[in-house]
Tab-separated table of C-alpha atoms and ligand atoms in Angstrom:
chain	number	residue	atom	x	y	z
A	1131	MET	CA	17.582	-28.207	-6.099
A	1132	LYS	CA	14.202	-27.309	-7.333
A	1133	ASN	CA	12.445	-24.405	-6.882
A	1134	LEU	CA	9.197	-24.773	-4.446
A	1135	VAL	CA	7.291	-21.894	-3.962
A	1136	VAL	CA	4.555	-21.696	-1.370
A	1137	LEU	CA	1.638	-19.659	-1.456
A	1138	THR	CA	-0.232	-19.255	1.836
A	1139	GLY	CA	-3.271	-17.529	3.352
A	1140	ALA	CA	-5.176	-17.204	6.655
A	1141	GLY	CA	-6.011	-21.094	6.475
A	1142	VAL	CA	-2.400	-22.069	7.155
A	1143	SER	CA	-2.511	-20.525	10.606
A	1144	ALA	CA	-6.201	-21.601	11.378
A	1145	GLU	CA	-4.838	-24.640	13.359
A	1146	SER	CA	-2.917	-22.495	15.527
A	1147	GLY	CA	-5.969	-20.695	16.630
A	1148	ILE	CA	-5.856	-17.338	14.629
A	1149	ALA	CA	-9.209	-16.611	12.858
A	1150	THR	CA	-9.398	-16.494	9.208
A	1151	PHE	CA	-11.132	-13.461	7.595
A	1152	ARG	CA	-13.929	-14.812	5.466
A	1153	ASP	CA	-14.906	-17.894	7.302
A	1154	ALA	CA	-16.222	-15.411	10.284
A	1155	GLY	CA	-18.535	-14.083	8.088
A	1156	GLY	CA	-16.707	-11.356	6.542
A	1157	LEU	CA	-15.924	-10.090	10.073
A	1158	TRP	CA	-12.431	-9.849	11.387
A	1159	GLU	CA	-12.634	-10.578	15.162
A	1160	GLY	CA	-15.939	-8.787	15.271
A	1161	HIS	CA	-15.130	-5.707	12.898
A	1162	ASP	CA	-16.045	-5.021	9.467
A	1163	ILE	CA	-12.613	-5.584	7.302
A	1164	MET	CA	-12.962	-2.004	5.965
A	1165	GLU	CA	-13.326	-0.533	9.413
A	1166	VAL	CA	-9.985	-1.920	10.307
A	1167	ALA	CA	-8.255	-2.741	7.034
A	1168	SER	CA	-8.385	0.604	5.177
A	1169	PRO	CA	-6.844	3.942	5.112
A	1170	GLU	CA	-10.496	5.319	5.087
A	1171	GLY	CA	-11.342	3.253	8.514
A	1172	TYR	CA	-7.856	4.412	9.754
A	1173	ALA	CA	-8.750	7.991	8.990
A	1174	ALA	CA	-11.985	7.835	10.711
A	1175	ASN	CA	-10.909	6.116	13.808
A	1176	PRO	CA	-7.114	5.842	14.302
A	1177	SER	CA	-7.106	4.567	17.951
A	1178	LEU	CA	-9.558	1.693	17.217
A	1179	VAL	CA	-7.640	0.496	14.250
A	1180	LEU	CA	-4.190	0.890	16.241
A	1181	ASP	CA	-5.796	-1.095	19.160
A	1182	PHE	CA	-7.005	-3.719	16.873
A	1183	TYR	CA	-3.859	-4.085	15.671
A	1184	ASN	CA	-2.177	-3.865	19.113
A	1185	LYS	CA	-4.583	-6.912	20.118
A	1186	ARG	CA	-3.413	-8.935	17.102
A	1187	ARG	CA	0.356	-8.546	17.850
A	1188	ALA	CA	-0.175	-9.289	21.650
A	1189	GLN	CA	-2.225	-12.659	20.218
A	1190	LEU	CA	0.970	-13.793	18.332
A	1191	LYS	CA	2.359	-14.351	21.866
A	1192	GLU	CA	-0.105	-16.881	22.792
A	1193	VAL	CA	-0.263	-18.899	19.700
A	1194	SER	CA	2.314	-21.217	18.144
A	1195	PRO	CA	3.268	-22.654	14.715
A	1196	ASN	CA	1.276	-25.676	13.586
A	1197	GLU	CA	2.040	-28.863	11.931
A	1198	ALA	CA	1.601	-27.145	8.287
A	1199	HIS	CA	4.131	-24.539	9.278
A	1200	PHE	CA	6.532	-27.092	10.503
A	1201	CYS	CA	5.987	-29.411	7.483
A	1202	ILE	CA	6.487	-26.389	5.042
A	1203	ALA	CA	9.779	-25.401	6.993
A	1204	GLY	CA	11.040	-29.041	6.661
A	1205	LEU	CA	10.669	-28.899	2.774
A	1206	GLU	CA	13.847	-26.897	2.996
A	1207	ARG	CA	15.834	-30.023	3.263
A	1208	ASN	CA	15.145	-30.993	-0.272
A	1209	TYR	CA	14.009	-27.848	-1.945
A	1210	ASN	CA	14.832	-24.037	-2.447
A	1211	VAL	CA	11.670	-22.890	-0.825
A	1212	ASN	CA	10.361	-19.315	-1.000
A	1213	ILE	CA	7.185	-18.845	0.960
A	1214	ILE	CA	4.992	-16.082	-0.049
A	1215	THR	CA	2.554	-15.334	2.436
A	1216	GLN	CA	-0.682	-13.252	2.631
A	1217	ASN	CA	-0.482	-13.706	6.514
A	1218	VAL	CA	0.864	-10.809	8.852
A	1219	ASP	CA	1.754	-13.386	11.766
A	1220	ASP	CA	5.111	-14.741	12.082
A	1221	LEU	CA	4.374	-18.423	12.152
A	1222	HIS	CA	6.225	-19.479	9.016
A	1223	GLU	CA	9.552	-17.878	10.376
A	1224	ARG	CA	8.962	-19.087	14.028
A	1225	ALA	CA	8.412	-22.780	12.335
A	1226	GLY	CA	12.049	-22.244	10.742
A	1227	SER	CA	11.439	-21.214	7.388
A	1228	SER	CA	13.986	-19.160	5.947
A	1229	LYS	CA	12.578	-17.103	3.061
A	1230	VAL	CA	9.548	-15.608	3.805
A	1231	ILE	CA	8.005	-12.627	1.606
A	1232	HIS	CA	4.744	-10.993	3.575
A	1233	LEU	CA	2.729	-9.616	0.565
A	1234	HIS	CA	0.053	-7.820	3.244
A	1235	GLY	CA	2.843	-6.721	5.948
A	1236	GLU	CA	3.871	-7.626	9.286
A	1237	LEU	CA	2.160	-7.223	12.678
A	1238	LYS	CA	5.613	-7.132	14.417
A	1239	LYS	CA	6.726	-4.326	12.373
A	1240	ALA	CA	5.420	-0.455	12.336
A	1241	ARG	CA	5.913	2.122	9.583
A	1242	SER	CA	5.551	5.751	8.953
A	1243	SER	CA	2.173	7.296	7.844
A	1244	LYS	CA	3.945	9.250	5.015
A	1245	ASN	CA	6.437	6.524	3.567
A	1246	ALA	CA	5.606	2.783	3.209
A	1247	LEU	CA	9.367	2.145	3.084
A	1248	GLU	CA	10.090	3.782	6.256
A	1249	ILE	CA	9.811	0.700	8.571
A	1250	GLN	CA	10.729	-0.508	11.905
A	1251	GLU	CA	10.833	-3.423	14.328
A	1252	CYS	CA	7.490	-3.388	16.647
A	1253	ASP	CA	7.217	-5.826	19.558
A	1254	GLY	CA	4.694	-3.754	21.616
A	1255	ASP	CA	1.713	-1.287	21.404
A	1256	ILE	CA	1.628	1.336	18.706
A	1257	ASN	CA	-0.231	4.460	20.404
A	1258	LEU	CA	-1.575	7.756	19.092
A	1259	GLY	CA	1.505	10.179	19.355
A	1260	ASP	CA	4.222	7.493	18.525
A	1261	LYS	CA	6.131	8.741	16.043
A	1262	SER	CA	8.335	7.460	13.189
A	1263	ALA	CA	11.881	8.559	12.250
A	1264	ASP	CA	10.260	11.203	9.603
A	1265	GLY	CA	8.085	12.622	12.420
A	1266	SER	CA	4.884	11.048	11.205
A	1267	GLN	CA	2.467	9.247	13.203
A	1268	LEU	CA	3.554	5.370	13.520
A	1269	ARG	CA	1.173	3.234	11.974
A	1270	PRO	CA	1.069	-0.873	11.720
A	1271	HIS	CA	3.193	-2.037	8.758
A	1272	ILE	CA	-0.080	-3.424	7.078
A	1273	VAL	CA	-0.967	-3.314	3.399
A	1274	TRP	CA	-4.500	-2.167	3.688
A	1275	PHE	CA	-7.313	-2.665	0.846
A	1276	GLY	CA	-6.732	-0.144	-1.921
A	1277	GLU	CA	-2.972	0.449	-1.019
A	1278	GLU	CA	-0.057	-0.654	-3.120
A	1279	VAL	CA	1.609	-4.088	-2.664
A	1280	PRO	CA	5.177	-3.342	-2.658
A	1281	GLU	CA	6.358	-6.993	-2.277
A	1282	MET	CA	4.514	-7.977	-5.641
A	1283	ASP	CA	7.105	-7.651	-8.205
A	1284	ARG	CA	9.438	-9.814	-6.044
A	1285	ALA	CA	6.608	-12.216	-5.581
A	1286	ILE	CA	5.773	-12.538	-9.520
A	1287	GLU	CA	9.601	-13.045	-10.207
A	1288	ILE	CA	9.736	-15.904	-7.446
A	1289	VAL	CA	6.587	-17.672	-8.818
A	1290	SER	CA	7.738	-17.467	-12.434
A	1291	LYS	CA	10.910	-19.458	-11.656
A	1292	ALA	CA	8.809	-22.372	-9.674
A	1293	ASP	CA	9.356	-26.033	-10.375
A	1294	VAL	CA	6.618	-26.559	-8.054
A	1295	LEU	CA	3.626	-24.384	-6.762
A	1296	LEU	CA	1.956	-25.193	-3.224
A	1297	ILE	CA	-1.069	-23.107	-2.377
A	1298	VAL	CA	-2.459	-23.452	1.228
A	1299	GLY	CA	-5.511	-21.894	3.004
A	1300	THR	CA	-6.499	-18.840	0.991
A	1301	SER	CA	-10.030	-18.109	-0.429
A	1302	MET	CA	-8.248	-16.657	-3.476
A	1303	GLN	CA	-10.576	-13.448	-3.335
A	1304	VAL	CA	-7.919	-10.809	-3.006
A	1305	TYR	CA	-6.065	-9.617	-5.629
A	1306	PRO	CA	-3.343	-9.139	-6.712
A	1307	ALA	CA	-2.181	-12.028	-4.658
A	1308	ALA	CA	-4.842	-14.422	-5.937
A	1309	GLY	CA	-3.534	-13.967	-9.460
A	1310	LEU	CA	0.151	-14.896	-8.449
A	1311	LYS	CA	-0.364	-18.709	-9.488
A	1312	ASP	CA	-1.043	-17.639	-12.982
A	1313	TYR	CA	2.799	-16.626	-13.139
A	1314	ALA	CA	3.704	-20.231	-12.715
A	1315	PRO	CA	5.846	-21.658	-15.624
A	1316	SER	CA	3.707	-24.242	-17.505
A	1317	HIS	CA	5.865	-27.267	-16.434
A	1318	ALA	CA	5.173	-26.562	-12.841
A	1319	PRO	CA	2.695	-28.850	-11.013
A	1320	ILE	CA	0.139	-26.804	-8.531
A	1321	TYR	CA	-1.180	-28.271	-5.407
A	1322	PHE	CA	-3.901	-26.367	-3.573
A	1323	VAL	CA	-4.648	-27.621	0.130
A	1324	ASP	CA	-7.809	-26.007	1.609
A	1325	PRO	CA	-11.002	-27.673	3.269
A	1326	ALA	CA	-13.344	-25.530	1.253
A	1327	PRO	CA	-11.303	-24.683	-1.774
A	1328	ALA	CA	-12.416	-22.071	-4.376
A	1329	LEU	CA	-10.907	-24.043	-7.307
A	1330	ASP	CA	-11.361	-27.200	-8.654
A	1331	SER	CA	-8.763	-29.741	-9.943
A	1332	SER	CA	-8.081	-29.624	-13.647
A	1333	GLY	CA	-4.893	-29.978	-15.783
A	1334	ARG	CA	-1.739	-29.299	-13.580
A	1335	LEU	CA	-3.761	-28.042	-10.724
A	1336	THR	CA	-4.477	-30.795	-8.060
A	1337	VAL	CA	-6.940	-29.744	-5.145
A	1338	ILE	CA	-6.629	-31.341	-1.747
A	1339	LYS	CA	-9.833	-30.636	0.256
A	1340	GLU	CA	-8.174	-31.168	3.820
A	1341	LYS	CA	-7.175	-28.574	6.523
A	1342	ALA	CA	-3.641	-27.517	6.170
A	1343	GLY	CA	-2.058	-29.885	8.762
A	1344	LYS	CA	-3.344	-33.127	7.007
A	1345	GLY	CA	-3.377	-31.685	3.635
A	1346	VAL	CA	0.523	-30.146	3.553
A	1347	GLN	CA	1.508	-33.906	4.419
A	1348	MET	CA	-0.211	-35.113	1.861
A	1349	VAL	CA	1.539	-33.006	-0.698
A	1350	VAL	CA	4.834	-33.801	0.793
A	1351	ASP	CA	4.174	-37.539	0.344
A	1352	LEU	CA	3.196	-37.042	-3.226
A	1353	LEU	CA	6.058	-34.765	-4.201
A	1354	SER	CA	8.462	-37.729	-2.584
A	1355	PHE	CA	7.258	-40.437	-5.105
B	1676	LIG	N1	-6.460	-25.240	6.731
B	1676	LIG	C1	-6.520	-24.922	5.628
B	1676	LIG	N2	-7.083	-23.848	5.187
B	1676	LIG	C2	-8.325	-23.518	5.992
B	1676	LIG	C3	-8.635	-23.773	7.167
B	1676	LIG	C4	-7.487	-25.077	7.693
B	1676	LIG	N3	-7.534	-25.532	8.858
B	1676	LIG	N4	-9.467	-23.313	7.693
B	1676	LIG	C5	-9.959	-22.707	6.730
B	1676	LIG	N5	-9.258	-22.567	5.763
B	1676	LIG	C6	-9.454	-21.905	4.295
B	1676	LIG	C7	-11.039	-21.510	4.162
B	1676	LIG	O1	-11.620	-22.471	3.594
B	1676	LIG	C8	-10.667	-20.181	3.185
B	1676	LIG	O2	-10.583	-20.653	1.936
B	1676	LIG	O3	-8.568	-20.693	4.405
B	1676	LIG	C9	-9.096	-19.817	3.573
B	1676	LIG	C10	-9.605	-18.452	4.263
B	1676	LIG	O4	-9.819	-17.410	3.469
B	1676	LIG	P1	-9.735	-15.931	3.843
B	1676	LIG	O5	-10.160	-15.782	5.469
B	1676	LIG	O6	-10.384	-15.164	2.664
B	1676	LIG	O7	-8.226	-15.573	4.026
B	1676	LIG	P2	-7.087	-15.265	2.839
B	1676	LIG	O8	-7.483	-15.784	1.483
B	1676	LIG	O9	-5.880	-15.227	3.477
B	1676	LIG	O10	-7.486	-13.622	2.625
B	1676	LIG	C11	-6.673	-12.971	1.822
B	1676	LIG	O11	-7.615	-10.846	2.590
B	1676	LIG	O12	-8.695	-9.766	4.177
B	1676	LIG	C12	-7.704	-9.684	3.454
B	1676	LIG	O13	-5.486	-8.941	3.746
B	1676	LIG	C13	-6.362	-9.864	3.976
B	1676	LIG	O14	-4.304	-11.319	3.629
B	1676	LIG	C14	-5.770	-11.362	3.566
B	1676	LIG	C15	-6.564	-11.306	2.418
């Protein structure tokens, strides 16, 4: 089976009702992104940041995967599919996708404040005083701005073996994730689905200016010819 790599951003979950980041004028649910997504923001106001992610985690119980997540999951019938997502939600998994790498972490996990690799499952709230196994304060397992992206090497290896690359719903503004497409082998066609795409079609890159639900289905139709 051919290797299909899917790189997703906030736009793939937009039709599930989860707000994207930059479409809301740089605010994330009313917060400056550096206030809630940087080590400095966390140091300045840990309880605000914990509460912010507690709300995002609770929101997961209110939302469901959309057509795009299901369509991507269905590609496993014909391809060896690897998803590399920048999203911290679990909608790809809930749609049935089996191989998902979360570049920026996962809401449903918590980690030690001292060691990014000391990770545990987390279904409820994280509060000040909750401790990891190493005795440090538990924090969300989210890669904040300025922090290392531990899954990056694995992601590069996967993209470098792609026969087809599908990119969905990302502003292509945040590195190193935005640079991943450059690792796709030269024989691999690249499809990019986004209603306000940051790139234009050229060479092997085909841009489909549609929302994820419709656009991913269009790519599936193109691939089946
Ligand atoms: N379908 C597809 N794409 C959509 C839809 C939709 N229904 N609605 C919006 N989009 C697109 C927007 O046009 C935009 O290009 O989704 C993209 C969302 O961009 P961002 O909000 O910047 O999200 P993303 O690219 O995932 O952000 C990357 O930045 O804030 C950090 O760590 C955070 O993982 C995040 C990273």
